[in-house]
Amino acid sequence: ADLGLISSVALIGFTIGVSIFPFLLKKINRLFVSVLGFLLISFGHLCFGFFPFWITLLIGYGFGFGIGSGITYGLALYLTSSLDNKMRAISIGIALGAFALSGIMLPLMLGEWISKTLPNISFIWIGFVTFFIGMICVILISFIKLNISEKAASLSNDKIPLDISFLILSIIFFLICFSGLAVVSQSAAIASSAGIDTSGYATSIFTIGYLIGCLSGAPIAEKIKERYVLIGLSFFTFFGVLGMLSTSPAILFLGSALIGLTLGGVGSIMPVLLGQRYGPINISRLYGRMIIGYGLAGLISPVVAGLLFDFVSNYSLLLYLCVSITIISFLITFTLKAKKEKI
């Protein structure tokens, strides 16, 4: 329960970090923002590493690492959004795909070492390595020449109207994230309750789908009409959740892959759609606000999933709820007015 609380705090911290990134960029240039982000990540690990107590884990990892990760995530999105039109979408996909890939590769590469090392010692090593890699990134960032100046970005960001279209996109984003996170938080248990012996594969297959979604979402959003992309997100999530109701391993794992695909895809698709509607210069600021929905979904969905399981002693009610939510997100898509022009 305590570790669950720390993970929730880290998620809150991540959401805060992404949300405050545009404000930080306005006050200090991108070089100092990058230094701040990597220092917070390093501090978060070293704080618990040198002082291994529950409170230092909460403050260091929960807030330090969480906020630092959010800031650097926002920075990566800002840098990729500032590239020219030919490179922007694929760069967003690669950057967000790297975020997902780290969740696959690092446990494979470091899992055995971490299991044999004292927690605080592993935190110290990770903290120093992160600091070293972070400073290399800072040096590289200092040589990057952007198409959009930081001064121009901050001036434009102050004038963004939050219209009904942004609200609709944010609601769709929240609903897709809620359905995806609610199911993935219980995916292994859902598979196990369906009598599937290899239930642990559900989470692994979800992660692979998530990575593919991150890499492919942004380029697809650039090529296909906005409404069709949003319909696709609801469509795949709908059939993914239906697949999780099956007792067939093949269908259930396919459902897990589809949910991963849409949850990863929505994260790289929405920045592109925001850029098309409001201009690339405003992606970071607007997505920083929209991602609050991801944080809320991440906090609420596991709680709702647990309560519904306790109520009926199975996951069917949760899955039917998620099916209903995807239908709502599908219908809401048709209330979105077409953008006047593609930027």
GROMACS .gro file of C-alpha atoms in nm:
model
  343
    1ALA     CA    1   0.000   0.000   0.000
    2ASP     CA    2   0.286   0.239   0.086
    3LEU     CA    3   0.463   0.167  -0.243
    4GLY     CA    4   0.133   0.220  -0.424
    5LEU     CA    5   0.104   0.560  -0.261
    6ILE     CA    6   0.455   0.655  -0.371
    7SER     CA    7   0.377   0.548  -0.729
    8SER     CA    8   0.064   0.765  -0.718
    9VAL     CA    9   0.266   1.060  -0.589
   10ALA     CA   10   0.521   1.006  -0.867
   11LEU     CA   11   0.237   1.013  -1.121
   12ILE     CA   12   0.107   1.336  -0.970
   13GLY     CA   13   0.460   1.477  -0.979
   14PHE     CA   14   0.500   1.377  -1.343
   15THR     CA   15   0.174   1.551  -1.435
   16ILE     CA   16   0.283   1.862  -1.244
   17GLY     CA   17   0.621   1.859  -1.420
   18VAL     CA   18   0.469   1.845  -1.768
   19SER     CA   19   0.213   2.111  -1.675
   20ILE     CA   20   0.465   2.362  -1.535
   21PHE     CA   21   0.723   2.314  -1.811
   22PRO     CA   22   0.587   2.597  -2.033
   23PHE     CA   23   0.590   2.834  -1.734
   24LEU     CA   24   0.952   2.740  -1.657
   25LEU     CA   25   1.050   2.789  -2.021
   26LYS     CA   26   0.905   3.140  -2.004
   27LYS     CA   27   1.111   3.229  -1.698
   28ILE     CA   28   1.438   3.053  -1.782
   29ASN     CA   29   1.579   2.924  -2.111
   30ARG     CA   30   1.563   2.561  -2.220
   31LEU     CA   31   1.920   2.490  -2.110
   32PHE     CA   32   1.848   2.572  -1.744
   33VAL     CA   33   1.512   2.392  -1.763
   34SER     CA   34   1.691   2.077  -1.879
   35VAL     CA   35   1.947   2.110  -1.597
   36LEU     CA   36   1.663   2.148  -1.345
   37GLY     CA   37   1.480   1.842  -1.479
   38PHE     CA   38   1.782   1.612  -1.468
   39LEU     CA   39   1.891   1.741  -1.127
   40LEU     CA   40   1.548   1.662  -0.983
   41ILE     CA   41   1.560   1.309  -1.129
   42SER     CA   42   1.908   1.251  -0.987
   43PHE     CA   43   1.818   1.408  -0.652
   44GLY     CA   44   1.511   1.185  -0.630
   45HIS     CA   45   1.723   0.872  -0.647
   46LEU     CA   46   2.016   0.995  -0.439
   47CYS     CA   47   1.787   1.127  -0.165
   48PHE     CA   48   1.662   0.777  -0.088
   49GLY     CA   49   1.998   0.619  -0.173
   50PHE     CA   50   2.191   0.807   0.097
   51PHE     CA   51   1.899   0.833   0.343
   52PRO     CA   52   1.693   0.514   0.297
   53PHE     CA   53   1.370   0.599   0.475
   54TRP     CA   54   1.007   0.592   0.363
   55ILE     CA   55   0.977   0.972   0.380
   56THR     CA   56   1.287   1.025   0.162
   57LEU     CA   57   1.148   0.776  -0.089
   58LEU     CA   58   0.823   0.971  -0.094
   59ILE     CA   59   0.991   1.311  -0.129
   60GLY     CA   60   1.284   1.204  -0.345
   61TYR     CA   61   1.128   0.952  -0.581
   62GLY     CA   62   0.764   1.059  -0.555
   63PHE     CA   63   0.811   1.432  -0.597
   64GLY     CA   64   1.172   1.479  -0.714
   65PHE     CA   65   1.184   1.205  -0.974
   66GLY     CA   66   0.819   1.254  -1.069
   67ILE     CA   67   0.841   1.628  -1.132
   68GLY     CA   68   1.184   1.599  -1.295
   69SER     CA   69   1.056   1.332  -1.532
   70GLY     CA   70   0.758   1.549  -1.621
   71ILE     CA   71   0.981   1.849  -1.695
   72THR     CA   72   1.215   1.648  -1.918
   73TYR     CA   73   0.915   1.485  -2.091
   74GLY     CA   74   0.778   1.831  -2.162
   75LEU     CA   75   1.121   1.943  -2.281
   76ALA     CA   76   1.145   1.649  -2.524
   77LEU     CA   77   0.800   1.731  -2.660
   78TYR     CA   78   0.893   2.099  -2.692
   79LEU     CA   79   1.214   2.022  -2.880
   80THR     CA   80   1.050   1.779  -3.121
   81SER     CA   81   0.751   2.010  -3.175
   82SER     CA   82   0.991   2.286  -3.273
   83LEU     CA   83   1.137   2.092  -3.566
   84ASP     CA   84   1.029   2.154  -3.926
   85ASN     CA   85   0.711   2.006  -4.068
   86LYS     CA   86   0.883   1.710  -4.234
   87MET     CA   87   1.049   1.592  -3.913
   88ARG     CA   88   0.799   1.695  -3.644
   89ALA     CA   89   0.554   1.402  -3.634
   90ILE     CA   90   0.812   1.125  -3.664
   91SER     CA   91   1.032   1.298  -3.404
   92ILE     CA   92   0.742   1.319  -3.158
   93GLY     CA   93   0.677   0.948  -3.217
   94ILE     CA   94   1.042   0.854  -3.159
   95ALA     CA   95   1.072   1.069  -2.846
   96LEU     CA   96   0.757   0.928  -2.688
   97GLY     CA   97   0.850   0.582  -2.812
   98ALA     CA   98   1.179   0.610  -2.622
   99PHE     CA   99   0.972   0.684  -2.311
  100ALA     CA  100   0.788   0.354  -2.363
  101LEU     CA  101   1.097   0.161  -2.471
  102SER     CA  102   1.274   0.244  -2.145
  103GLY     CA  103   0.995   0.064  -1.962
  104ILE     CA  104   1.067  -0.248  -2.167
  105MET     CA  105   1.446  -0.248  -2.194
  106LEU     CA  106   1.554  -0.130  -1.849
  107PRO     CA  107   1.379  -0.411  -1.656
  108LEU     CA  108   1.534  -0.664  -1.897
  109MET     CA  109   1.880  -0.510  -1.871
  110LEU     CA  110   1.885  -0.423  -1.501
  111GLY     CA  111   1.624  -0.651  -1.346
  112GLU     CA  112   1.865  -0.920  -1.225
  113TRP     CA  113   2.115  -0.662  -1.094
  114ILE     CA  114   1.845  -0.471  -0.905
  115SER     CA  115   1.708  -0.792  -0.750
  116LYS     CA  116   2.054  -0.875  -0.609
  117THR     CA  117   2.141  -0.522  -0.493
  118LEU     CA  118   2.023  -0.336  -0.186
  119PRO     CA  119   1.751  -0.088  -0.286
  120ASN     CA  120   1.936   0.221  -0.162
  121ILE     CA  121   2.258   0.115  -0.338
  122SER     CA  122   2.077   0.069  -0.670
  123PHE     CA  123   1.917   0.411  -0.622
  124ILE     CA  124   2.262   0.569  -0.570
  125TRP     CA  125   2.398   0.413  -0.888
  126ILE     CA  126   2.092   0.509  -1.091
  127GLY     CA  127   2.107   0.862  -0.951
  128PHE     CA  128   2.471   0.916  -1.054
  129VAL     CA  129   2.428   0.753  -1.396
  130THR     CA  130   2.119   0.965  -1.460
  131PHE     CA  131   2.311   1.278  -1.365
  132PHE     CA  132   2.600   1.187  -1.599
  133ILE     CA  133   2.367   1.108  -1.894
  134GLY     CA  134   2.159   1.416  -1.816
  135MET     CA  135   2.458   1.647  -1.834
  136ILE     CA  136   2.553   1.499  -2.173
  137CYS     CA  137   2.198   1.576  -2.289
  138VAL     CA  138   2.229   1.932  -2.155
  139ILE     CA  139   2.549   1.985  -2.356
  140LEU     CA  140   2.382   1.852  -2.670
  141ILE     CA  141   2.074   2.069  -2.613
  142SER     CA  142   2.295   2.378  -2.598
  143PHE     CA  143   2.389   2.318  -2.963
  144ILE     CA  144   2.032   2.269  -3.089
  145LYS     CA  145   1.897   2.546  -3.309
  146LEU     CA  146   1.517   2.553  -3.311
  147ASN     CA  147   1.281   2.684  -3.576
  148ILE     CA  148   1.078   2.852  -3.301
  149SER     CA  149   1.250   3.084  -3.055
  150GLU     CA  150   1.173   3.050  -2.685
  151LYS     CA  151   1.074   3.416  -2.669
  152ALA     CA  152   0.828   3.377  -2.955
  153ALA     CA  153   0.687   3.061  -2.798
  154SER     CA  154   0.624   3.229  -2.463
  155LEU     CA  155   0.459   3.532  -2.624
  156SER     CA  156   0.231   3.312  -2.833
  157ASN     CA  157   0.143   3.084  -2.545
  158ASP     CA  158  -0.003   3.375  -2.348
  159LYS     CA  159  -0.266   3.432  -2.615
  160ILE     CA  160  -0.405   3.078  -2.654
  161PRO     CA  161  -0.784   3.063  -2.618
  162LEU     CA  162  -0.906   2.741  -2.455
  163ASP     CA  163  -1.207   2.684  -2.679
  164ILE     CA  164  -1.469   2.408  -2.693
  165SER     CA  165  -1.257   2.205  -2.937
  166PHE     CA  166  -0.972   2.185  -2.686
  167LEU     CA  167  -1.219   2.077  -2.417
  168ILE     CA  168  -1.361   1.801  -2.641
  169LEU     CA  169  -1.012   1.675  -2.730
  170SER     CA  170  -0.921   1.675  -2.360
  171ILE     CA  171  -1.233   1.476  -2.268
  172ILE     CA  172  -1.160   1.217  -2.539
  173PHE     CA  173  -0.799   1.198  -2.416
  174PHE     CA  174  -0.916   1.142  -2.057
  175LEU     CA  175  -1.172   0.875  -2.153
  176ILE     CA  176  -0.922   0.677  -2.362
  177CYS     CA  177  -0.661   0.701  -2.085
  178PHE     CA  178  -0.913   0.599  -1.818
  179SER     CA  179  -1.021   0.288  -2.010
  180GLY     CA  180  -0.666   0.190  -2.095
  181LEU     CA  181  -0.520   0.245  -1.749
  182ALA     CA  182  -0.815   0.080  -1.572
  183VAL     CA  183  -0.768  -0.237  -1.776
  184VAL     CA  184  -0.388  -0.247  -1.775
  185SER     CA  185  -0.378  -0.200  -1.397
  186GLN     CA  186  -0.567  -0.531  -1.369
  187SER     CA  187  -0.460  -0.704  -1.693
  188ALA     CA  188  -0.270  -0.993  -1.534
  189ALA     CA  189  -0.550  -1.049  -1.282
  190ILE     CA  190  -0.812  -1.036  -1.559
  191ALA     CA  191  -0.622  -1.299  -1.757
  192SER     CA  192  -0.577  -1.514  -1.448
  193SER     CA  193  -0.947  -1.494  -1.361
  194ALA     CA  194  -1.023  -1.611  -1.718
  195GLY     CA  195  -0.824  -1.928  -1.642
  196ILE     CA  196  -0.525  -1.835  -1.857
  197ASP     CA  197  -0.205  -1.986  -1.719
  198THR     CA  198   0.027  -1.741  -1.894
  199SER     CA  199  -0.154  -1.439  -1.746
  200GLY     CA  200   0.169  -1.242  -1.701
  201TYR     CA  201   0.203  -1.215  -2.078
  202ALA     CA  202  -0.097  -0.980  -2.087
  203THR     CA  203   0.110  -0.697  -1.938
  204SER     CA  204   0.409  -0.771  -2.162
  205ILE     CA  205   0.194  -0.772  -2.476
  206PHE     CA  206   0.029  -0.448  -2.363
  207THR     CA  207   0.374  -0.288  -2.330
  208ILE     CA  208   0.471  -0.394  -2.683
  209GLY     CA  209   0.144  -0.249  -2.815
  210TYR     CA  210   0.210   0.069  -2.618
  211LEU     CA  211   0.552   0.109  -2.780
  212ILE     CA  212   0.412   0.056  -3.130
  213GLY     CA  213   0.139   0.311  -3.056
  214CYS     CA  214   0.392   0.572  -2.940
  215LEU     CA  215   0.609   0.527  -3.248
  216SER     CA  216   0.331   0.516  -3.506
  217GLY     CA  217   0.064   0.745  -3.358
  218ALA     CA  218   0.212   1.084  -3.448
  219PRO     CA  219   0.301   0.998  -3.812
  220ILE     CA  220  -0.046   0.847  -3.864
  221ALA     CA  221  -0.214   1.156  -3.716
  222GLU     CA  222  -0.023   1.371  -3.962
  223LYS     CA  223  -0.149   1.172  -4.263
  224ILE     CA  224  -0.511   1.099  -4.169
  225LYS     CA  225  -0.800   1.336  -4.101
  226GLU     CA  226  -0.844   1.434  -3.737
  227ARG     CA  227  -1.191   1.281  -3.697
  228TYR     CA  228  -1.083   0.948  -3.844
  229VAL     CA  229  -0.785   0.932  -3.609
  230LEU     CA  230  -1.007   0.996  -3.305
  231ILE     CA  231  -1.263   0.741  -3.423
  232GLY     CA  232  -0.980   0.491  -3.462
  233LEU     CA  233  -0.869   0.545  -3.103
  234SER     CA  234  -1.218   0.473  -2.971
  235PHE     CA  235  -1.264   0.184  -3.216
  236PHE     CA  236  -0.945   0.000  -3.117
  237THR     CA  237  -0.998   0.065  -2.745
  238PHE     CA  238  -1.355  -0.067  -2.774
  239PHE     CA  239  -1.249  -0.394  -2.935
  240GLY     CA  240  -0.947  -0.418  -2.706
  241VAL     CA  241  -1.168  -0.408  -2.398
  242LEU     CA  242  -1.410  -0.658  -2.556
  243GLY     CA  243  -1.113  -0.887  -2.614
  244MET     CA  244  -1.029  -0.875  -2.243
  245LEU     CA  245  -1.372  -1.029  -2.173
  246SER     CA  246  -1.271  -1.345  -2.361
  247THR     CA  247  -1.146  -1.668  -2.205
  248SER     CA  248  -0.941  -1.740  -2.518
  249PRO     CA  249  -0.573  -1.656  -2.461
  250ALA     CA  250  -0.527  -1.542  -2.821
  251ILE     CA  251  -0.825  -1.304  -2.815
  252LEU     CA  252  -0.746  -1.172  -2.468
  253PHE     CA  253  -0.382  -1.102  -2.556
  254LEU     CA  254  -0.495  -0.936  -2.879
  255GLY     CA  255  -0.725  -0.717  -2.669
  256SER     CA  256  -0.434  -0.628  -2.440
  257ALA     CA  257  -0.222  -0.535  -2.745
  258LEU     CA  258  -0.499  -0.314  -2.887
  259ILE     CA  259  -0.539  -0.130  -2.555
  260GLY     CA  260  -0.163  -0.076  -2.539
  261LEU     CA  261  -0.169   0.046  -2.898
  262THR     CA  262  -0.434   0.310  -2.828
  263LEU     CA  263  -0.296   0.418  -2.490
  264GLY     CA  264   0.049   0.467  -2.643
  265GLY     CA  265  -0.097   0.614  -2.959
  266VAL     CA  266  -0.315   0.875  -2.792
  267GLY     CA  267  -0.009   1.023  -2.619
  268SER     CA  268   0.170   1.090  -2.948
  269ILE     CA  269  -0.141   1.164  -3.153
  270MET     CA  270  -0.278   1.445  -2.937
  271PRO     CA  271   0.032   1.671  -2.965
  272VAL     CA  272   0.007   1.647  -3.345
  273LEU     CA  273  -0.366   1.727  -3.343
  274LEU     CA  274  -0.304   2.023  -3.113
  275GLY     CA  275  -0.032   2.146  -3.348
  276GLN     CA  276  -0.266   2.120  -3.645
  277ARG     CA  277  -0.538   2.320  -3.469
  278TYR     CA  278  -0.339   2.576  -3.274
  279GLY     CA  279   0.002   2.577  -3.438
  280PRO     CA  280   0.320   2.380  -3.350
  281ILE     CA  281   0.442   2.669  -3.136
  282ASN     CA  282   0.162   2.599  -2.886
  283ILE     CA  283   0.187   2.220  -2.857
  284SER     CA  284   0.391   2.212  -2.537
  285ARG     CA  285   0.170   2.459  -2.348
  286LEU     CA  286  -0.159   2.297  -2.450
  287TYR     CA  287  -0.046   1.939  -2.404
  288GLY     CA  288   0.086   2.038  -2.062
  289ARG     CA  289  -0.274   2.121  -1.970
  290MET     CA  290  -0.429   1.824  -2.146
  291ILE     CA  291  -0.201   1.572  -1.975
  292ILE     CA  292  -0.366   1.655  -1.642
  293GLY     CA  293  -0.634   1.418  -1.771
  294TYR     CA  294  -0.376   1.140  -1.787
  295GLY     CA  295  -0.278   1.205  -1.427
  296LEU     CA  296  -0.642   1.200  -1.313
  297ALA     CA  297  -0.710   0.882  -1.508
  298GLY     CA  298  -0.401   0.720  -1.358
  299LEU     CA  299  -0.516   0.801  -1.005
  300ILE     CA  300  -0.886   0.726  -1.044
  301SER     CA  301  -0.897   0.420  -1.270
  302PRO     CA  302  -0.715   0.168  -1.043
  303VAL     CA  303  -0.934   0.275  -0.750
  304VAL     CA  304  -1.252   0.233  -0.955
  305ALA     CA  305  -1.127  -0.103  -1.083
  306GLY     CA  306  -1.065  -0.224  -0.728
  307LEU     CA  307  -1.403  -0.106  -0.600
  308LEU     CA  308  -1.593  -0.269  -0.887
  309PHE     CA  309  -1.407  -0.596  -0.833
  310ASP     CA  310  -1.490  -0.589  -0.462
  311PHE     CA  311  -1.855  -0.525  -0.550
  312VAL     CA  312  -1.908  -0.816  -0.793
  313SER     CA  313  -1.597  -1.034  -0.727
  314ASN     CA  314  -1.499  -1.033  -1.095
  315TYR     CA  315  -1.383  -0.789  -1.362
  316SER     CA  316  -1.685  -0.800  -1.593
  317LEU     CA  317  -1.843  -0.483  -1.451
  318LEU     CA  318  -1.515  -0.292  -1.494
  319LEU     CA  319  -1.481  -0.408  -1.854
  320TYR     CA  320  -1.843  -0.321  -1.937
  321LEU     CA  321  -1.785   0.024  -1.786
  322CYS     CA  322  -1.479   0.071  -2.008
  323VAL     CA  323  -1.676  -0.044  -2.313
  324SER     CA  324  -1.939   0.221  -2.230
  325ILE     CA  325  -1.670   0.485  -2.188
  326THR     CA  326  -1.521   0.410  -2.531
  327ILE     CA  327  -1.868   0.441  -2.685
  328ILE     CA  328  -1.900   0.783  -2.521
  329SER     CA  329  -1.559   0.892  -2.655
  330PHE     CA  330  -1.666   0.772  -3.001
  331LEU     CA  331  -1.988   0.977  -2.989
  332ILE     CA  332  -1.815   1.287  -2.852
  333THR     CA  333  -1.585   1.282  -3.156
  334PHE     CA  334  -1.878   1.387  -3.377
  335THR     CA  335  -1.932   1.704  -3.170
  336LEU     CA  336  -1.585   1.828  -3.264
  337LYS     CA  337  -1.598   2.094  -3.532
  338ALA     CA  338  -1.361   2.051  -3.822
  339LYS     CA  339  -1.055   2.274  -3.802
  340LYS     CA  340  -1.052   2.562  -4.047
  341GLU     CA  341  -0.709   2.484  -4.181
  342LYS     CA  342  -0.420   2.247  -4.126
  343ILE     CA  343  -0.107   2.417  -4.009
   0.00000   0.00000   0.00000
